[in-house]
Amino acid sequence: MVDLIENNKSTIDGGGTITTYASQVNHLVTYCYSRGMDFLDLTDNDFTDFVFSLSRNSHQPAVPERNATTVLNIGRLALRFLDFLGRHLCDTPLVGAQGKINAEIRQVKDRRRHGWSAVWHHRSFPAPEPINNKKPIGTDSLEALKAAAIECSGGSHFILMRRLAMILLLEVTGCRRAELNGIKTHDIRRALRLSQPMLRVPSLKKGGNRIEMREIPVNRSDLEFVDEYIEVSRRVLRRQLGFKGEDAGFLFLNARTGRQLTTDTITAEFRNLGRHAGLRSAVSPHLLRHRFITKIFVAIRERYRFESADEFTRALQNNLALQRELMQWTGHRSAQSLYVYIDATYSAPEIKQFVADYLRHR
């Protein structure tokens, strides 16, 4: 954990990257504690059993089995943790070719960095899953989500409007769930006062605990819908819950407490809406981010008449101004993270519709 802090990993949004790492290491802690084992006493067979236990997930039968990517992430971090302990506390290697746990470091393709990364590997690890290209949520699925929000809000006008405002802002800003949860009422009102509305959105994933802001053009009618939620639904909820003057200003509130929503609640909202809508694939807020970014890439493709993904990639690599423009809109820290969207710009099922939308609003 000290290493992560020194490397400027985020603790924002309930702990950020550091909390994610801690929760993954906790699987190894639980495994050793339940068996009365010391970390330094683990053998290669013990580690193999640990990895298999991750796949079985037998202690929580109601929880779906973990996929290969999740098992790999937990296993790799466990080896990294054990290697750290071994180097600092043991006279002989704990992890490595000559260690009690026989493992090696391999180079694997890193989709996020558009390159290669060194990671630990153990014989018990499952085969990596195929790279899942960024697939945007389809128009039909998006409309089904909106219909589900109307149908399953339990008669609560506040929850209905909150859900519709969430879907709308994710669709038109492409923000991450934690960024959505950081938007405040004054951000909406400030954008509405501008002759050409630009919504300020928190930019996370910038490294460490820095919170920067980026501005995204948003249609006035969309902002007016969100402002209606603020002035009517949100205001009524606060009055009903006994709030008077104090207001932290966060846009999305918990219907029972009147406090800021958690990001996990936002994820759960979309998962529940997806189930109610009968959508086969799991639904998450990030699918709307993929939709937003893919539509931007489609617009650029049409503007510059790029005939292939390779041509688009070469042009983006050589155009620093375009890279900066895209990074401003999407909130990416590195231009390397943009390239994964190029393939979707040519292959996603919704592309024809996105092209038609671009030509209609050009």
PDB file of C-alpha atoms in Angstrom, residues 9-175:
ATOM      1  CA  LYS A   9      -2.449   6.177  -6.782  1.00  0.00           C
ATOM      2  CA  SER A  10      -5.869   7.632  -6.051  1.00  0.00           C
ATOM      3  CA  THR A  11      -7.778   7.441  -2.751  1.00  0.00           C
ATOM      4  CA  ILE A  12     -10.752   9.408  -4.140  1.00  0.00           C
ATOM      5  CA  ASP A  13     -14.272   7.918  -4.230  1.00  0.00           C
ATOM      6  CA  GLY A  14     -14.131   5.640  -1.219  1.00  0.00           C
ATOM      7  CA  GLY A  15     -10.426   4.934  -1.535  1.00  0.00           C
ATOM      8  CA  GLY A  16      -9.971   4.698  -5.291  1.00  0.00           C
ATOM      9  CA  THR A  17      -7.210   2.488  -6.644  1.00  0.00           C
ATOM     10  CA  ILE A  18      -5.774   1.797  -3.199  1.00  0.00           C
ATOM     11  CA  THR A  19      -9.091   0.433  -1.916  1.00  0.00           C
ATOM     12  CA  THR A  20      -9.384  -1.772  -5.012  1.00  0.00           C
ATOM     13  CA  TYR A  21      -5.919  -3.209  -4.397  1.00  0.00           C
ATOM     14  CA  ALA A  22      -6.627  -3.739  -0.692  1.00  0.00           C
ATOM     15  CA  SER A  23      -9.868  -5.587  -1.461  1.00  0.00           C
ATOM     16  CA  GLN A  24      -8.014  -7.878  -3.866  1.00  0.00           C
ATOM     17  CA  VAL A  25      -5.209  -8.655  -1.394  1.00  0.00           C
ATOM     18  CA  ASN A  26      -7.908  -9.365   1.195  1.00  0.00           C
ATOM     19  CA  HIS A  27      -8.767 -12.587  -0.647  1.00  0.00           C
ATOM     20  CA  LEU A  28      -5.306 -13.938   0.188  1.00  0.00           C
ATOM     21  CA  VAL A  29      -5.574 -12.664   3.773  1.00  0.00           C
ATOM     22  CA  THR A  30      -8.903 -14.458   4.199  1.00  0.00           C
ATOM     23  CA  TYR A  31      -7.547 -17.664   2.662  1.00  0.00           C
ATOM     24  CA  CYS A  32      -4.554 -17.774   5.008  1.00  0.00           C
ATOM     25  CA  TYR A  33      -6.517 -16.727   8.091  1.00  0.00           C
ATOM     26  CA  SER A  34      -9.203 -19.386   7.560  1.00  0.00           C
ATOM     27  CA  ARG A  35      -6.477 -22.055   7.424  1.00  0.00           C
ATOM     28  CA  GLY A  36      -4.312 -20.679  10.218  1.00  0.00           C
ATOM     29  CA  MET A  37      -1.389 -20.160   7.828  1.00  0.00           C
ATOM     30  CA  ASP A  38       1.329 -17.549   7.774  1.00  0.00           C
ATOM     31  CA  PHE A  39       1.954 -15.854   4.424  1.00  0.00           C
ATOM     32  CA  LEU A  40       5.591 -16.927   4.549  1.00  0.00           C
ATOM     33  CA  ASP A  41       4.626 -20.591   5.011  1.00  0.00           C
ATOM     34  CA  LEU A  42       2.674 -20.778   1.742  1.00  0.00           C
ATOM     35  CA  THR A  43       3.879 -23.419  -0.713  1.00  0.00           C
ATOM     36  CA  ASP A  44       3.356 -23.688  -4.438  1.00  0.00           C
ATOM     37  CA  ASN A  45       0.517 -26.152  -3.875  1.00  0.00           C
ATOM     38  CA  ASP A  46      -1.089 -23.826  -1.336  1.00  0.00           C
ATOM     39  CA  PHE A  47      -1.028 -20.968  -3.826  1.00  0.00           C
ATOM     40  CA  THR A  48      -2.527 -23.234  -6.495  1.00  0.00           C
ATOM     41  CA  ASP A  49      -5.364 -24.105  -4.118  1.00  0.00           C
ATOM     42  CA  PHE A  50      -5.856 -20.399  -3.385  1.00  0.00           C
ATOM     43  CA  VAL A  51      -6.253 -19.598  -7.088  1.00  0.00           C
ATOM     44  CA  PHE A  52      -8.693 -22.489  -7.566  1.00  0.00           C
ATOM     45  CA  SER A  53     -10.700 -21.224  -4.581  1.00  0.00           C
ATOM     46  CA  LEU A  54     -11.093 -17.887  -6.375  1.00  0.00           C
ATOM     47  CA  SER A  55     -12.665 -19.629  -9.332  1.00  0.00           C
ATOM     48  CA  ARG A  56     -14.960 -21.781  -7.211  1.00  0.00           C
ATOM     49  CA  ASN A  57     -16.152 -18.943  -4.980  1.00  0.00           C
ATOM     50  CA  SER A  58     -17.870 -21.739  -3.036  1.00  0.00           C
ATOM     51  CA  HIS A  59     -18.177 -19.761   0.216  1.00  0.00           C
ATOM     52  CA  GLN A  60     -20.727 -17.452  -1.426  1.00  0.00           C
ATOM     53  CA  PRO A  61     -23.063 -19.622  -3.507  1.00  0.00           C
ATOM     54  CA  ALA A  62     -25.336 -16.679  -4.306  1.00  0.00           C
ATOM     55  CA  VAL A  63     -22.461 -14.768  -5.903  1.00  0.00           C
ATOM     56  CA  PRO A  64     -21.646 -15.585  -9.556  1.00  0.00           C
ATOM     57  CA  GLU A  65     -18.314 -17.264 -10.247  1.00  0.00           C
ATOM     58  CA  ARG A  66     -15.490 -14.851 -10.968  1.00  0.00           C
ATOM     59  CA  ASN A  67     -14.397 -14.579 -14.571  1.00  0.00           C
ATOM     60  CA  ALA A  68     -10.836 -15.277 -15.688  1.00  0.00           C
ATOM     61  CA  THR A  69      -9.871 -11.604 -15.777  1.00  0.00           C
ATOM     62  CA  THR A  70     -10.867 -11.091 -12.134  1.00  0.00           C
ATOM     63  CA  VAL A  71      -9.029 -14.233 -11.015  1.00  0.00           C
ATOM     64  CA  LEU A  72      -5.914 -13.118 -12.918  1.00  0.00           C
ATOM     65  CA  ASN A  73      -5.989  -9.652 -11.362  1.00  0.00           C
ATOM     66  CA  ILE A  74      -6.334 -11.051  -7.826  1.00  0.00           C
ATOM     67  CA  GLY A  75      -3.706 -13.739  -8.400  1.00  0.00           C
ATOM     68  CA  ARG A  76      -1.165 -11.365  -9.909  1.00  0.00           C
ATOM     69  CA  LEU A  77      -1.566  -8.887  -7.080  1.00  0.00           C
ATOM     70  CA  ALA A  78      -1.274 -11.707  -4.514  1.00  0.00           C
ATOM     71  CA  LEU A  79       2.054 -12.754  -6.053  1.00  0.00           C
ATOM     72  CA  ARG A  80       3.241  -9.156  -6.057  1.00  0.00           C
ATOM     73  CA  PHE A  81       2.314  -8.869  -2.377  1.00  0.00           C
ATOM     74  CA  LEU A  82       4.011 -12.152  -1.458  1.00  0.00           C
ATOM     75  CA  ASP A  83       7.112 -11.206  -3.428  1.00  0.00           C
ATOM     76  CA  PHE A  84       7.289  -7.952  -1.450  1.00  0.00           C
ATOM     77  CA  LEU A  85       7.041  -9.857   1.833  1.00  0.00           C
ATOM     78  CA  GLY A  86       9.636 -12.389   0.725  1.00  0.00           C
ATOM     79  CA  ARG A  87      12.184  -9.769  -0.316  1.00  0.00           C
ATOM     80  CA  HIS A  88      11.855  -7.924   2.986  1.00  0.00           C
ATOM     81  CA  LEU A  89      11.382 -10.770   5.469  1.00  0.00           C
ATOM     82  CA  CYS A  90      13.000 -13.917   4.035  1.00  0.00           C
ATOM     83  CA  ASP A  91      16.567 -15.012   3.476  1.00  0.00           C
ATOM     84  CA  THR A  92      15.527 -17.102   0.460  1.00  0.00           C
ATOM     85  CA  PRO A  93      13.054 -16.176  -2.299  1.00  0.00           C
ATOM     86  CA  LEU A  94       9.384 -16.738  -1.522  1.00  0.00           C
ATOM     87  CA  VAL A  95       8.192 -16.106  -5.103  1.00  0.00           C
ATOM     88  CA  GLY A  96      10.109 -16.749  -8.315  1.00  0.00           C
ATOM     89  CA  ALA A  97      11.793 -19.469 -10.346  1.00  0.00           C
ATOM     90  CA  GLN A  98      13.741 -20.594  -7.238  1.00  0.00           C
ATOM     91  CA  GLY A  99      11.059 -19.664  -4.704  1.00  0.00           C
ATOM     92  CA  LYS A 100       8.687 -21.735  -2.601  1.00  0.00           C
ATOM     93  CA  ILE A 101       5.992 -20.447  -4.940  1.00  0.00           C
ATOM     94  CA  ASN A 102       7.182 -21.111  -8.481  1.00  0.00           C
ATOM     95  CA  ALA A 103       6.202 -18.075 -10.546  1.00  0.00           C
ATOM     96  CA  GLU A 104       7.653 -15.888 -13.238  1.00  0.00           C
ATOM     97  CA  ILE A 105       7.267 -12.399 -14.657  1.00  0.00           C
ATOM     98  CA  ARG A 106       5.820 -12.216 -18.160  1.00  0.00           C
ATOM     99  CA  GLN A 107       5.166  -9.455 -20.634  1.00  0.00           C
ATOM    100  CA  VAL A 108       1.469  -9.127 -21.519  1.00  0.00           C
ATOM    101  CA  LYS A 109      -0.360  -6.766 -23.840  1.00  0.00           C
ATOM    102  CA  ASP A 110      -1.783  -3.834 -21.918  1.00  0.00           C
ATOM    103  CA  ARG A 111      -4.876  -2.542 -23.685  1.00  0.00           C
ATOM    104  CA  ARG A 112      -5.079   0.604 -21.599  1.00  0.00           C
ATOM    105  CA  ARG A 113      -1.495   1.665 -22.304  1.00  0.00           C
ATOM    106  CA  HIS A 114      -1.501   0.415 -25.882  1.00  0.00           C
ATOM    107  CA  GLY A 115       1.705  -1.480 -25.142  1.00  0.00           C
ATOM    108  CA  TRP A 116       3.130  -4.182 -22.871  1.00  0.00           C
ATOM    109  CA  SER A 117       3.308  -4.592 -19.103  1.00  0.00           C
ATOM    110  CA  ALA A 118       5.308  -6.921 -16.841  1.00  0.00           C
ATOM    111  CA  VAL A 119       3.057  -9.076 -14.624  1.00  0.00           C
ATOM    112  CA  TRP A 120       3.466 -12.127 -12.412  1.00  0.00           C
ATOM    113  CA  HIS A 121       2.358 -15.495 -13.787  1.00  0.00           C
ATOM    114  CA  HIS A 122       1.665 -18.821 -12.041  1.00  0.00           C
ATOM    115  CA  ARG A 123       0.842 -22.197 -13.564  1.00  0.00           C
ATOM    116  CA  SER A 124      -2.570 -22.220 -11.857  1.00  0.00           C
ATOM    117  CA  PHE A 125      -3.766 -19.027 -13.538  1.00  0.00           C
ATOM    118  CA  PRO A 126      -6.640 -19.365 -16.014  1.00  0.00           C
ATOM    119  CA  ALA A 127      -6.145 -18.440 -19.652  1.00  0.00           C
ATOM    120  CA  PRO A 128      -6.805 -14.743 -20.295  1.00  0.00           C
ATOM    121  CA  GLU A 129     -10.180 -13.901 -21.765  1.00  0.00           C
ATOM    122  CA  PRO A 130     -10.289 -12.367 -25.253  1.00  0.00           C
ATOM    123  CA  ILE A 131      -9.866  -8.611 -25.283  1.00  0.00           C
ATOM    124  CA  ASN A 132     -13.307  -7.087 -24.914  1.00  0.00           C
ATOM    125  CA  ASN A 133     -13.354  -4.113 -27.258  1.00  0.00           C
ATOM    126  CA  LYS A 134     -15.178  -1.028 -26.105  1.00  0.00           C
ATOM    127  CA  LYS A 135     -18.777  -1.701 -27.090  1.00  0.00           C
ATOM    128  CA  PRO A 136     -21.239   1.167 -26.702  1.00  0.00           C
ATOM    129  CA  ILE A 137     -24.752   0.546 -25.461  1.00  0.00           C
ATOM    130  CA  GLY A 138     -27.173   0.363 -28.377  1.00  0.00           C
ATOM    131  CA  THR A 139     -29.984   2.833 -28.994  1.00  0.00           C
ATOM    132  CA  ASP A 140     -32.689   0.202 -28.428  1.00  0.00           C
ATOM    133  CA  SER A 141     -31.092  -0.847 -25.131  1.00  0.00           C
ATOM    134  CA  LEU A 142     -30.781   2.779 -24.054  1.00  0.00           C
ATOM    135  CA  GLU A 143     -34.456   3.404 -24.746  1.00  0.00           C
ATOM    136  CA  ALA A 144     -35.305   0.216 -22.852  1.00  0.00           C
ATOM    137  CA  LEU A 145     -33.395   1.555 -19.839  1.00  0.00           C
ATOM    138  CA  LYS A 146     -35.366   4.795 -19.925  1.00  0.00           C
ATOM    139  CA  ALA A 147     -38.627   2.861 -20.165  1.00  0.00           C
ATOM    140  CA  ALA A 148     -37.563   0.698 -17.222  1.00  0.00           C
ATOM    141  CA  ALA A 149     -36.840   3.825 -15.179  1.00  0.00           C
ATOM    142  CA  ILE A 150     -40.418   4.957 -15.762  1.00  0.00           C
ATOM    143  CA  GLU A 151     -41.938   1.562 -15.044  1.00  0.00           C
ATOM    144  CA  CYS A 152     -40.087   0.526 -11.886  1.00  0.00           C
ATOM    145  CA  SER A 153     -39.639   3.656  -9.800  1.00  0.00           C
ATOM    146  CA  GLY A 154     -42.232   2.498  -7.267  1.00  0.00           C
ATOM    147  CA  GLY A 155     -44.398   5.568  -7.621  1.00  0.00           C
ATOM    148  CA  SER A 156     -41.588   7.861  -6.440  1.00  0.00           C
ATOM    149  CA  HIS A 157     -41.355  10.923  -8.660  1.00  0.00           C
ATOM    150  CA  PHE A 158     -37.967  11.734  -7.137  1.00  0.00           C
ATOM    151  CA  ILE A 159     -36.438   8.337  -8.002  1.00  0.00           C
ATOM    152  CA  LEU A 160     -37.932   8.486 -11.502  1.00  0.00           C
ATOM    153  CA  MET A 161     -36.456  11.921 -12.221  1.00  0.00           C
ATOM    154  CA  ARG A 162     -33.133  11.039 -10.606  1.00  0.00           C
ATOM    155  CA  ARG A 163     -32.788   7.936 -12.781  1.00  0.00           C
ATOM    156  CA  LEU A 164     -33.706   9.774 -15.972  1.00  0.00           C
ATOM    157  CA  ALA A 165     -31.297  12.614 -15.126  1.00  0.00           C
ATOM    158  CA  MET A 166     -28.515  10.064 -14.491  1.00  0.00           C
ATOM    159  CA  ILE A 167     -29.084   8.315 -17.811  1.00  0.00           C
ATOM    160  CA  LEU A 168     -29.256  11.625 -19.660  1.00  0.00           C
ATOM    161  CA  LEU A 169     -26.052  13.076 -18.204  1.00  0.00           C
ATOM    162  CA  LEU A 170     -24.083   9.872 -18.738  1.00  0.00           C
ATOM    163  CA  GLU A 171     -25.293   9.800 -22.341  1.00  0.00           C
ATOM    164  CA  VAL A 172     -24.436  13.413 -23.189  1.00  0.00           C
ATOM    165  CA  THR A 173     -21.214  13.858 -21.174  1.00  0.00           C
ATOM    166  CA  GLY A 174     -19.570  10.428 -21.221  1.00  0.00           C
ATOM    167  CA  CYS A 175     -18.473  10.901 -17.632  1.00  0.00           C
TER     168      CYS A 175
END
